[in-house]
XYZ file of C-alpha atoms in Angstrom:
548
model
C -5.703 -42.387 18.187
C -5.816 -38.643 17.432
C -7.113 -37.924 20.800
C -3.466 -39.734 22.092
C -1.336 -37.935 19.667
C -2.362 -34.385 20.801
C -1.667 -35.586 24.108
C 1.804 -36.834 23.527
C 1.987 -33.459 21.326
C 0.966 -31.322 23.957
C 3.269 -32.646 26.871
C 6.051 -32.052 24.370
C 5.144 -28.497 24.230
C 4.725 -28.580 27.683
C 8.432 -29.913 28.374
C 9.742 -28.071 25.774
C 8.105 -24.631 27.070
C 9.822 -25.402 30.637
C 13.134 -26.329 28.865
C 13.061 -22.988 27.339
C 12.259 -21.198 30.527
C 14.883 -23.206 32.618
C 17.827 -22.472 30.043
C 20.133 -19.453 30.126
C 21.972 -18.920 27.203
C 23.116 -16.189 24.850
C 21.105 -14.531 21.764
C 21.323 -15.725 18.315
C 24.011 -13.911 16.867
C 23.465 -13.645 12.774
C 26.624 -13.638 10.398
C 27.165 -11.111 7.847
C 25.631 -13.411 4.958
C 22.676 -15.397 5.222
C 19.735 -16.641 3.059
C 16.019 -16.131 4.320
C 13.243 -16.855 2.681
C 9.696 -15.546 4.702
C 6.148 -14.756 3.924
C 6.084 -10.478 4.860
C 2.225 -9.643 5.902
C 0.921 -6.370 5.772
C -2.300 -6.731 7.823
C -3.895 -3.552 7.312
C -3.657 -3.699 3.519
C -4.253 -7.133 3.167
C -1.095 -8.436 2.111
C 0.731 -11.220 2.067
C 4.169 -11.051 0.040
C 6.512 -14.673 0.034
C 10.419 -13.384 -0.486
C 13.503 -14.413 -0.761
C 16.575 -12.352 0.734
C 20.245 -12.767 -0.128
C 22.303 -10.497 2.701
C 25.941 -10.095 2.228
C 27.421 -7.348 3.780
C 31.013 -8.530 3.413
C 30.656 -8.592 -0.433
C 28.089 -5.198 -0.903
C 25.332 -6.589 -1.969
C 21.459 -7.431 -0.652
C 19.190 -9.419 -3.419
C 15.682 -9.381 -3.025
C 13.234 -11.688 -4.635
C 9.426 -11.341 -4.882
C 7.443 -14.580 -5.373
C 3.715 -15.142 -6.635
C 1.723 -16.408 -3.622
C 2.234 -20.095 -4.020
C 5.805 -19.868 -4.105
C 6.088 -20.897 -7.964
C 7.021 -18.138 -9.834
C 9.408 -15.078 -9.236
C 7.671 -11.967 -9.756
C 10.264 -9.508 -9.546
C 13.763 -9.109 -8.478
C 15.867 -6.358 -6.772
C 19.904 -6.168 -6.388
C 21.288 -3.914 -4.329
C 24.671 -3.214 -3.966
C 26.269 -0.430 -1.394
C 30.197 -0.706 -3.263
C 28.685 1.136 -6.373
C 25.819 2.436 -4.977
C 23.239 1.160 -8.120
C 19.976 -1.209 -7.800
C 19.425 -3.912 -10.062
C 15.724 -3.622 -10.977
C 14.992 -6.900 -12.987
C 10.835 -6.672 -13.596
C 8.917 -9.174 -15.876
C 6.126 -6.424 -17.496
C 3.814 -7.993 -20.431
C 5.819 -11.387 -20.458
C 8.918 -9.561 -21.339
C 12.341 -9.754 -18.846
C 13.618 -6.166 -18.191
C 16.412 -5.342 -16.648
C 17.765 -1.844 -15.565
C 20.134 -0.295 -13.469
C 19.117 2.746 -11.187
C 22.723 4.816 -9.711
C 21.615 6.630 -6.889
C 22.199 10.219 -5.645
C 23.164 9.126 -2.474
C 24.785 6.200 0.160
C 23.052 3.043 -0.179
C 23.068 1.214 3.015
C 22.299 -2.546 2.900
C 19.443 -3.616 4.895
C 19.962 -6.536 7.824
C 16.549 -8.498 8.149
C 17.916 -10.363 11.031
C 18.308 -8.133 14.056
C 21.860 -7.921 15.879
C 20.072 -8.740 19.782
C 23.454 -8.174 20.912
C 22.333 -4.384 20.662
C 21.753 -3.153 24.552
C 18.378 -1.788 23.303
C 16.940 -5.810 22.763
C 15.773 -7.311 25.760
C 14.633 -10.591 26.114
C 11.250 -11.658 27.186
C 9.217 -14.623 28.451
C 9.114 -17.811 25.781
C 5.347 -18.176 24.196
C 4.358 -20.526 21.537
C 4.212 -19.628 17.611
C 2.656 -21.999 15.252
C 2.559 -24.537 17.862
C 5.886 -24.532 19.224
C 7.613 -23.258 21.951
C 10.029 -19.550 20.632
C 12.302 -17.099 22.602
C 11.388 -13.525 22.480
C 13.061 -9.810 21.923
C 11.757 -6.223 22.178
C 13.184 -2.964 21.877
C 10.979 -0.078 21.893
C 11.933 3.271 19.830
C 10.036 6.611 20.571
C 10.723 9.515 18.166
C 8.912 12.746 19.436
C 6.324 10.712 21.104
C 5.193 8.406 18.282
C 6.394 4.913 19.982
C 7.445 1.748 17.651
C 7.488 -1.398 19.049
C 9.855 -4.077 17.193
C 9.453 -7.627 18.466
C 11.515 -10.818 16.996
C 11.124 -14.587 17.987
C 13.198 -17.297 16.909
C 13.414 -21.298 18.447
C 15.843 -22.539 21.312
C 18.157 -23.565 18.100
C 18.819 -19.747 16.839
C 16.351 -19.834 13.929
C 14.442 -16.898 13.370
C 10.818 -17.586 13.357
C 8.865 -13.902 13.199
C 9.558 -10.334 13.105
C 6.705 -8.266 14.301
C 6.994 -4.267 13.527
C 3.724 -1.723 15.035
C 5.208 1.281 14.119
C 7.898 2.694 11.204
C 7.734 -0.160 8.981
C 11.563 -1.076 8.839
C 10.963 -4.197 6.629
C 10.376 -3.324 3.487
C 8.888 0.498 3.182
C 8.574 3.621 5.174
C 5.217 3.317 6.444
C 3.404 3.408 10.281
C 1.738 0.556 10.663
C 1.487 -3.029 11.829
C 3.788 -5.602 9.836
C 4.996 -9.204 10.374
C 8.036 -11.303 8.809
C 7.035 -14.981 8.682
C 10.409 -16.754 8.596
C 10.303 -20.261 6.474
C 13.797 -20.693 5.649
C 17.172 -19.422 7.071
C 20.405 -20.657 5.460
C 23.546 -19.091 7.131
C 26.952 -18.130 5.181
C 25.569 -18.945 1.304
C 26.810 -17.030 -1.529
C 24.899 -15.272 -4.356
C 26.121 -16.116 -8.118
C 23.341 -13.609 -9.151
C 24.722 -10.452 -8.132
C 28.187 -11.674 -10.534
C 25.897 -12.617 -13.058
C 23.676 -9.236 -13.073
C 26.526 -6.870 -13.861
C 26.373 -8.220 -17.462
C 22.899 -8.837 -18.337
C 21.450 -5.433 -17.746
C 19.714 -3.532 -20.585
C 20.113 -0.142 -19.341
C 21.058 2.578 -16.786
C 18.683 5.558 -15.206
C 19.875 8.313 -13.211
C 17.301 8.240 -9.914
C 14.701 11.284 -9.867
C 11.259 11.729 -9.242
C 9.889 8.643 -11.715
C 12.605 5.862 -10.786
C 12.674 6.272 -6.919
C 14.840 3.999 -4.986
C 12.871 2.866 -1.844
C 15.517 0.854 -0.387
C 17.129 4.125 0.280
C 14.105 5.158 2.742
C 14.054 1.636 4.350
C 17.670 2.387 4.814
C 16.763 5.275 6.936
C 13.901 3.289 8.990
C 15.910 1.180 10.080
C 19.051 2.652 10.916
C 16.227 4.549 13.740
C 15.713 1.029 15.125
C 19.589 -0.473 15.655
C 19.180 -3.200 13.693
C 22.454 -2.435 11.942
C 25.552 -3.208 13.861
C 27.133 0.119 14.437
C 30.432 -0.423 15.506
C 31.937 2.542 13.758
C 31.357 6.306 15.623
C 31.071 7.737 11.403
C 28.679 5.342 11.496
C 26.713 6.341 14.622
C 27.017 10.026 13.541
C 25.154 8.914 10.354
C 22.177 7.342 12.976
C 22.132 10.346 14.951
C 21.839 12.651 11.763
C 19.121 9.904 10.259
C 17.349 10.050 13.599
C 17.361 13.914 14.026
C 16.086 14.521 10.374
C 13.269 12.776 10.765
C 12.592 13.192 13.996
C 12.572 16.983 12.429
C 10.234 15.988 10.138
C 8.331 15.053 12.123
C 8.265 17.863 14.580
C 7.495 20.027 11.602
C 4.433 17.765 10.744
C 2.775 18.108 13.737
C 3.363 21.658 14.200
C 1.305 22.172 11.107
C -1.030 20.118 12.233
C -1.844 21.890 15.414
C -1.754 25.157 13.885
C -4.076 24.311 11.554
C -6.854 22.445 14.138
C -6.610 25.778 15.893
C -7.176 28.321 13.021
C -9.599 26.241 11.034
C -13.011 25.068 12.894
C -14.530 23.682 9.978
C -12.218 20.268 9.334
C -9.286 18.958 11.684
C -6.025 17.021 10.869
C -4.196 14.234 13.157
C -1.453 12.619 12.448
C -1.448 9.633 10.693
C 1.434 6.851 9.019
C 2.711 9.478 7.302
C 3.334 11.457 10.119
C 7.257 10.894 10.096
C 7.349 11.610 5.944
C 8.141 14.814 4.031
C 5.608 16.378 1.492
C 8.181 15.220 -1.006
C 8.755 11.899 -0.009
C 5.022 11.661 0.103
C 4.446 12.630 -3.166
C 7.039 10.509 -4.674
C 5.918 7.295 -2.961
C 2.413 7.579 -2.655
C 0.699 9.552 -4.947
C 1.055 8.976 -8.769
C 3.433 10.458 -11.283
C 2.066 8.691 -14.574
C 2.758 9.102 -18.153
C 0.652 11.436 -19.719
C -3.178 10.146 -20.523
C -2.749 7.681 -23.214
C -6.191 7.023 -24.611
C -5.927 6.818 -28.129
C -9.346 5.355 -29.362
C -11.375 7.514 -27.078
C -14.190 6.024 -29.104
C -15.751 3.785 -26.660
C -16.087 6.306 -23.682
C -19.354 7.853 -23.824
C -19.845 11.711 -23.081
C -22.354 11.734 -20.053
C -25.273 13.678 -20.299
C -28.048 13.195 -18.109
C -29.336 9.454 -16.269
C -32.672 8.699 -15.468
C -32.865 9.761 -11.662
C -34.831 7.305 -9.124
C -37.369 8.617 -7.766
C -36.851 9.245 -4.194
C -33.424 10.882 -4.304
C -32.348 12.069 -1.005
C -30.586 15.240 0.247
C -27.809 12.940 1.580
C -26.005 9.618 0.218
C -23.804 7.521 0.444
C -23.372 3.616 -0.849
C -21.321 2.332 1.991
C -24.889 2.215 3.896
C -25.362 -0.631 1.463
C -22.588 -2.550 1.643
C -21.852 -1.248 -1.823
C -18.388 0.114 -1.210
C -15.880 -2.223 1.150
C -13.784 -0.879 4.007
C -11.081 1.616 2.815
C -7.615 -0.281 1.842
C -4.281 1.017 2.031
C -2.199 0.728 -1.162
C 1.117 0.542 0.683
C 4.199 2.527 -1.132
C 2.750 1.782 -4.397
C 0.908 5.181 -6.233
C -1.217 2.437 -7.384
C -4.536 4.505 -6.246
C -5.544 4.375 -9.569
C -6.343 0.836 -9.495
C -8.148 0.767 -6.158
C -10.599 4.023 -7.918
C -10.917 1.742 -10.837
C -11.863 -1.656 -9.103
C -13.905 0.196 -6.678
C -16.472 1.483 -9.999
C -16.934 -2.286 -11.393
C -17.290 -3.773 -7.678
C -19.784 -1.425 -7.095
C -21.718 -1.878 -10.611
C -21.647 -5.796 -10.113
C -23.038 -4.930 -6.035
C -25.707 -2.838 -7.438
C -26.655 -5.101 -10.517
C -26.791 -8.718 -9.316
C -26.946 -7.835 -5.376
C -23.704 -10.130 -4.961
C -19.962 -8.359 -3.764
C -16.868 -9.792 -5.734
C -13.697 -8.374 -5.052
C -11.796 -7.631 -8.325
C -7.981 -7.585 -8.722
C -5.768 -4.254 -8.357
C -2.877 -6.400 -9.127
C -4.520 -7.570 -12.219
C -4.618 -3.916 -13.218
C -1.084 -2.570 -12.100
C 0.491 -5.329 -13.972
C -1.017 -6.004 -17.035
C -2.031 -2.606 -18.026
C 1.273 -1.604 -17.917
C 1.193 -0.115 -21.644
C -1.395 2.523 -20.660
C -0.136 2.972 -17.126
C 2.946 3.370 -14.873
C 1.961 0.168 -12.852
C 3.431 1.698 -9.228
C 4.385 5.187 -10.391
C 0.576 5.888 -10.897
C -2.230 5.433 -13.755
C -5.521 6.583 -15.170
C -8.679 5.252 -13.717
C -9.867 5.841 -17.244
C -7.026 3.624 -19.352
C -7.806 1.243 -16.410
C -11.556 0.996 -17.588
C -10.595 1.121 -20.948
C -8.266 -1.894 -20.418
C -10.825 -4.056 -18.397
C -13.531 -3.773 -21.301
C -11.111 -4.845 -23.342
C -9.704 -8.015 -21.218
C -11.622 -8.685 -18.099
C -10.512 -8.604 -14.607
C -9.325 -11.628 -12.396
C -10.497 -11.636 -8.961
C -8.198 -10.820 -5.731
C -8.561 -14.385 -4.877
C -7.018 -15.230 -7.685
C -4.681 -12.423 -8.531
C -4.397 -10.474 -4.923
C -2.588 -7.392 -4.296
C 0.874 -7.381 -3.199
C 2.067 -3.733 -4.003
C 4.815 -3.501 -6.057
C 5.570 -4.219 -10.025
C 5.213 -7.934 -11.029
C 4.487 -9.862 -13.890
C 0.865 -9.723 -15.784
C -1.203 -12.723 -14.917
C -3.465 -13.465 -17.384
C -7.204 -14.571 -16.540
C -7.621 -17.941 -16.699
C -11.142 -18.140 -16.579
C -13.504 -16.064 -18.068
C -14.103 -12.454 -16.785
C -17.287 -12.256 -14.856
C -17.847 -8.474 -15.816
C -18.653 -7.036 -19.335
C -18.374 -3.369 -19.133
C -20.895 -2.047 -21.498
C -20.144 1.461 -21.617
C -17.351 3.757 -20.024
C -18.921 7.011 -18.976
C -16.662 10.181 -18.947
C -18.696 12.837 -16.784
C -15.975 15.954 -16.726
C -16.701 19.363 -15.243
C -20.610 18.208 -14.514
C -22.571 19.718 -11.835
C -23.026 18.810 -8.587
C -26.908 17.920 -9.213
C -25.914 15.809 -12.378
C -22.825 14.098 -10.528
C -24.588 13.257 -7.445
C -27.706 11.694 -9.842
C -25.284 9.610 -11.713
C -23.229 8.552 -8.238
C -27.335 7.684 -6.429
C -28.566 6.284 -9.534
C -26.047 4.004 -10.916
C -22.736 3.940 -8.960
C -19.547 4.927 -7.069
C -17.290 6.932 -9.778
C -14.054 7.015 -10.044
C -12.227 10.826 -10.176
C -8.603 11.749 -10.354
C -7.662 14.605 -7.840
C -4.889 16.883 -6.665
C -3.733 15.427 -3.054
C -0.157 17.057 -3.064
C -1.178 18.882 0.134
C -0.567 18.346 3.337
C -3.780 19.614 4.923
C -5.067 16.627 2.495
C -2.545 14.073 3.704
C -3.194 14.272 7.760
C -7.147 15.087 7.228
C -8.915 13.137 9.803
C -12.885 14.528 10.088
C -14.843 17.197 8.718
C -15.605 18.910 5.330
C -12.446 19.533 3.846
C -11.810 22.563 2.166
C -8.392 24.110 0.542
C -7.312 27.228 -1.594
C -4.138 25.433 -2.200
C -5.488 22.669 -4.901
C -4.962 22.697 -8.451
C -7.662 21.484 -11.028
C -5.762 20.426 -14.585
C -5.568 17.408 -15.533
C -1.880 17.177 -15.338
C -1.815 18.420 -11.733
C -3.762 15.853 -10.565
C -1.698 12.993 -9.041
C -4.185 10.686 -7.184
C -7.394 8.346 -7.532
C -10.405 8.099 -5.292
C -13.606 6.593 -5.395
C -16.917 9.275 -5.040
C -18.851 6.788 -3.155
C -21.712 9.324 -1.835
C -22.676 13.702 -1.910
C -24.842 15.092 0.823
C -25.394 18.654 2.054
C -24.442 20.300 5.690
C -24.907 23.949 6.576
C -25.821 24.848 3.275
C -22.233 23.365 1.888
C -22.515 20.638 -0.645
C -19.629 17.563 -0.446
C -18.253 14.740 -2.152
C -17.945 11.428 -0.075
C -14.395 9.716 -1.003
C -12.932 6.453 -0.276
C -9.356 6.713 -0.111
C -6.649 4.030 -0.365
C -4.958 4.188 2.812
C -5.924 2.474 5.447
C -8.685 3.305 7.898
C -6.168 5.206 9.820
C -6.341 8.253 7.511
C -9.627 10.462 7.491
C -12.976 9.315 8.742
C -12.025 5.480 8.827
C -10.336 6.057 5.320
C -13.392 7.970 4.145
C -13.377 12.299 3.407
C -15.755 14.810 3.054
C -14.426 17.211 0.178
C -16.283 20.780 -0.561
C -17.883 19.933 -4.125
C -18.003 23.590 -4.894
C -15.463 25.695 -7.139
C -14.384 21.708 -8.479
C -12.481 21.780 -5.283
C -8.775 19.493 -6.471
C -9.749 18.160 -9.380
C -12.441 16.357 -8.015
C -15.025 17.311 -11.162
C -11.864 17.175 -13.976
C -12.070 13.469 -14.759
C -14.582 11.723 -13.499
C -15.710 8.244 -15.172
C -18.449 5.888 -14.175
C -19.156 2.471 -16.360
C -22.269 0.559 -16.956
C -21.831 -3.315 -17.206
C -23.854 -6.270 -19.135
C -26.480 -6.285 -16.401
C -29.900 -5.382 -16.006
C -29.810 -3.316 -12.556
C -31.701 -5.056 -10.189
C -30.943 -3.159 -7.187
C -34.050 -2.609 -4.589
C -34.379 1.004 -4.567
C -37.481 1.340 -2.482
C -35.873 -1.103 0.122
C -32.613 1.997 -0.591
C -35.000 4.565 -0.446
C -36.743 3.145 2.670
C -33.301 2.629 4.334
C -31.818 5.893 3.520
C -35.096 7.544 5.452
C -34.374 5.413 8.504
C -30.773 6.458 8.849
């Protein structure tokens, strides 16, 4: 019986596919209000967001809502409206509703999700199949100073959008170059929004925008205005696109002008360009790296000066725990400064790895949003509170709690945590012996650093060296994980995992120069010791280091 019902199944995808092929007949052409609701993947960093969109350009406003991954619970809200120029921020942060109202320093533009293919740059391609049915395809292709974006949308032979495929500037939700896809569940044409009445008078308070409260929406704006998905039909309008498109297109220019000056003056590490390649310093360090609250540790009780660790024998000249499958493959954080969290899960993954020879993959998300009272969630954290916090409550895992990169409500555990963190280790302004004993004899660390610069932001390979970086604590504005040290030339370095994607460094990995507590690097460093007798094979390590 099943055998006949994929055959009936696949000779209606069959006639279907040639019905498609056969037909000519216009695009879809989108009103100026609709309702979507679509799963938005971000391959690269392993996400998978479900949200809802209200669009309604004839009334000023664009809603956005952010669900929890089955669908069940909203997680966060946005409100944007373009007549007044404020966002409606409504957050749900330690099981308390917030609402606040951000006025912007510029011209918010309201952000179409549904592409107008009536724009001469979309042209249609052959039909293919999507989720087992038959879909019409458009491209348009965008090239700014040779970086090339390729935008591809599908929808069925009825007009309903089905995907939305971005490899390139990220014109979805953030300003970021990579791959990203719009699932499409739900499209509801010419509905109305009593929210965005409603919103006006339930809001608690009102921030000016600056460097702490930092409207995205504005930068998506930007991204997509480069890609005509808003229908221009105004020339002020296309001046605007021309002077969006020239300033960072400028930007850009100026980017990799540095970059190849640098690569020709400096032998001993080289920069390419990378997804940030189309950014500004500034906009880079206002979306990506961390702008926290000063470090609130109160009870500094429970962290534990480090002194000395009893070293295994065997210690070689050069380490380095992804060898071991110790450390996972870098992951990108998205436009959240939420580095801190990947540092701090990176330390207890690593512990558990090391202590009961099995990997679990612990929950960022679990971090950014229910640590919220020592942290800044996606304006940036301690690795430190974040330690602090897990001995106290536990972790979830990612299964359970996974990352989705922005602000959201604090699930709690429901089950017990599997790690007991035994003692938090602070190992400040130690030497590179005693570091590098600690990082091959009980773990990855976690270290806060200063990665403002932009020699740091497009480093691809080699041992990366600055005069540029500061070293006080409250210049240092990202998290990293020291995974391994070794020694080349007669120069010592740190091993670092990052948390941006393999396309940055060497596959999301740097070298740093450990001398002169290069950035920060030695400032803050903190290790932790869990519940568990450590019964990692270090001759099998020892013997498999040799061999490498």
């Amino acid at each position: 019986m099943n055998s006949l019902n994929n055959t009936f199944f696949n000779i209606f995808l069959l006639i279907s596919f040639l019905n498609l092929l056969c037909k000519t007949q216009p695009p879809p052409n989108y009103p100026n209000k609709y309702r979507i609701k679509a799963f938005w993947r971000m391959p690269a960093a392993n996400i998978t967001q479900p949200i809802l969109i209200n669009y309604n350009s004839k009334n000023f406003y664009e809603r956005f809502d952010y669900y929890s991954l089955d669908i069940s619970t909203t997680i966060a809200t946005d409100l944007l409206r373009n007549d007044s120029n404020q966002l409606y921020r409504v957050r749900i942060m330690n099981d308390t509703v917030t609402c606040s109202i951000i006025n912007s320093s510029g011209t918010l533009e309201l952000l179409p999700f549904l592409p107008d293919l009536y724009n001469e740059d979309w042209e249609e391609g052959q039909p293919t199949v999507i989720r087992g049915f038959p879909v019409r395809m458009w491209q348009k292709n965008t090239t700014i100073q040779n970086v090339v974006s390729i935008f591809t949308f599908y929808s069925d032979d009825q007009g309903l959008p089905v995907r939305f495929a971005v490899n390139g500037y990220d014109s979805l939700l953030k300003t970021h170059f990579d791959i990203y896809i719009m699932e499409y569940f739900l499209y509801q044409p010419n509905v109305n929004d009593e929210f965005a009445d409603q919103i006006n008078h339930t809001c608690e308070y009102s921030l000016q925008q600056d460097d702490r409260f930092p409207i995205p929406l504005e930068v998506i704006s930007s991204s997509l205005q480069k890609i005509g998905l808003s229908n221009l039909d105004l020339d002020i309008n296309n001046l605007k696109e021309k002077e969006s498109l020239f300033s960072r297109g400028k930007i850009l220019q100026e980017n990799l002008k540095f970059i190849d000056e640098h690569n020709k003056n400096n032998p001993n590490f080289k920069l390419a360009p990378n997804q940030f390649i189309h950014m500004s310093k500034e906009e880079i360090n206002r979306l990506i790296l961390g702008n926290p609250k000063k470090h609130l540790i109160e009870d500094d009780s429970k962290t534990k000066q480090f002194e000395s660790v009893e070293v295994i024998p065997g210690k070689p000249e050069t380490f380095n725990w992804t060898d071991f499958d110790v450390v996972t493959p870098a992951e990108d954080q998205g436009m959240c400064a939420s580095g801190w969290a990947f540092a701090t899960t990176g330390v207890i993954e690593g512990a558990y790895k090391i202590a009961t020879s099995t990997f679990i993959d612990f929950s960022e998300q679990t971090i950014i949003a229910c640590s919220s009272t020592l942290s800044d969630s996606c304006l940036g954290g301690y690795p430190q509170d974040a330690l602090a916090w897990i001995q106290e409550n536990g972790i979830d895992e990612s299964t359970t709690f996974p990352y989705i990169g922005i602000e959201s409500y604090c699930l709690t555990p429901q089950t017990p945590s599997l790690i007991k963190i035994k003692e938090l280790l602070s190992l400040p302004d130690t030497t590179f012996s005693k570091l590098s004993d600690f990082i091959y004899s009980v773990g990855p660390i976690a270290t806060m650093m200063d990665a403002s610069n932009l020699d740091f932001i497009f480093y691809k390979s080699g041992i990366y060296n600055t005069s540029q970086c500061k070293t006080n604590l409250n210049d240092l504005n990202h998290a990293v994980l020291l995974v391994g040290y070794g020694v080349e030339n007669d120069t010592e370095f740190w091993i670092i995992k990052n948390s941006w994607g393999n396309f940055w460094g060497e596959n999301g990995f740097a070298r740093i120069v450990a001398d002169q507590n290069l950035c920060g690097i030695s400032t803050a460093p903190y290790g932790a010791l869990l519940n568990f007798d450590n019964t990692f094979d270090h001759q099998k390590k020892e013997q498999k280091t040799k061999t490498n």
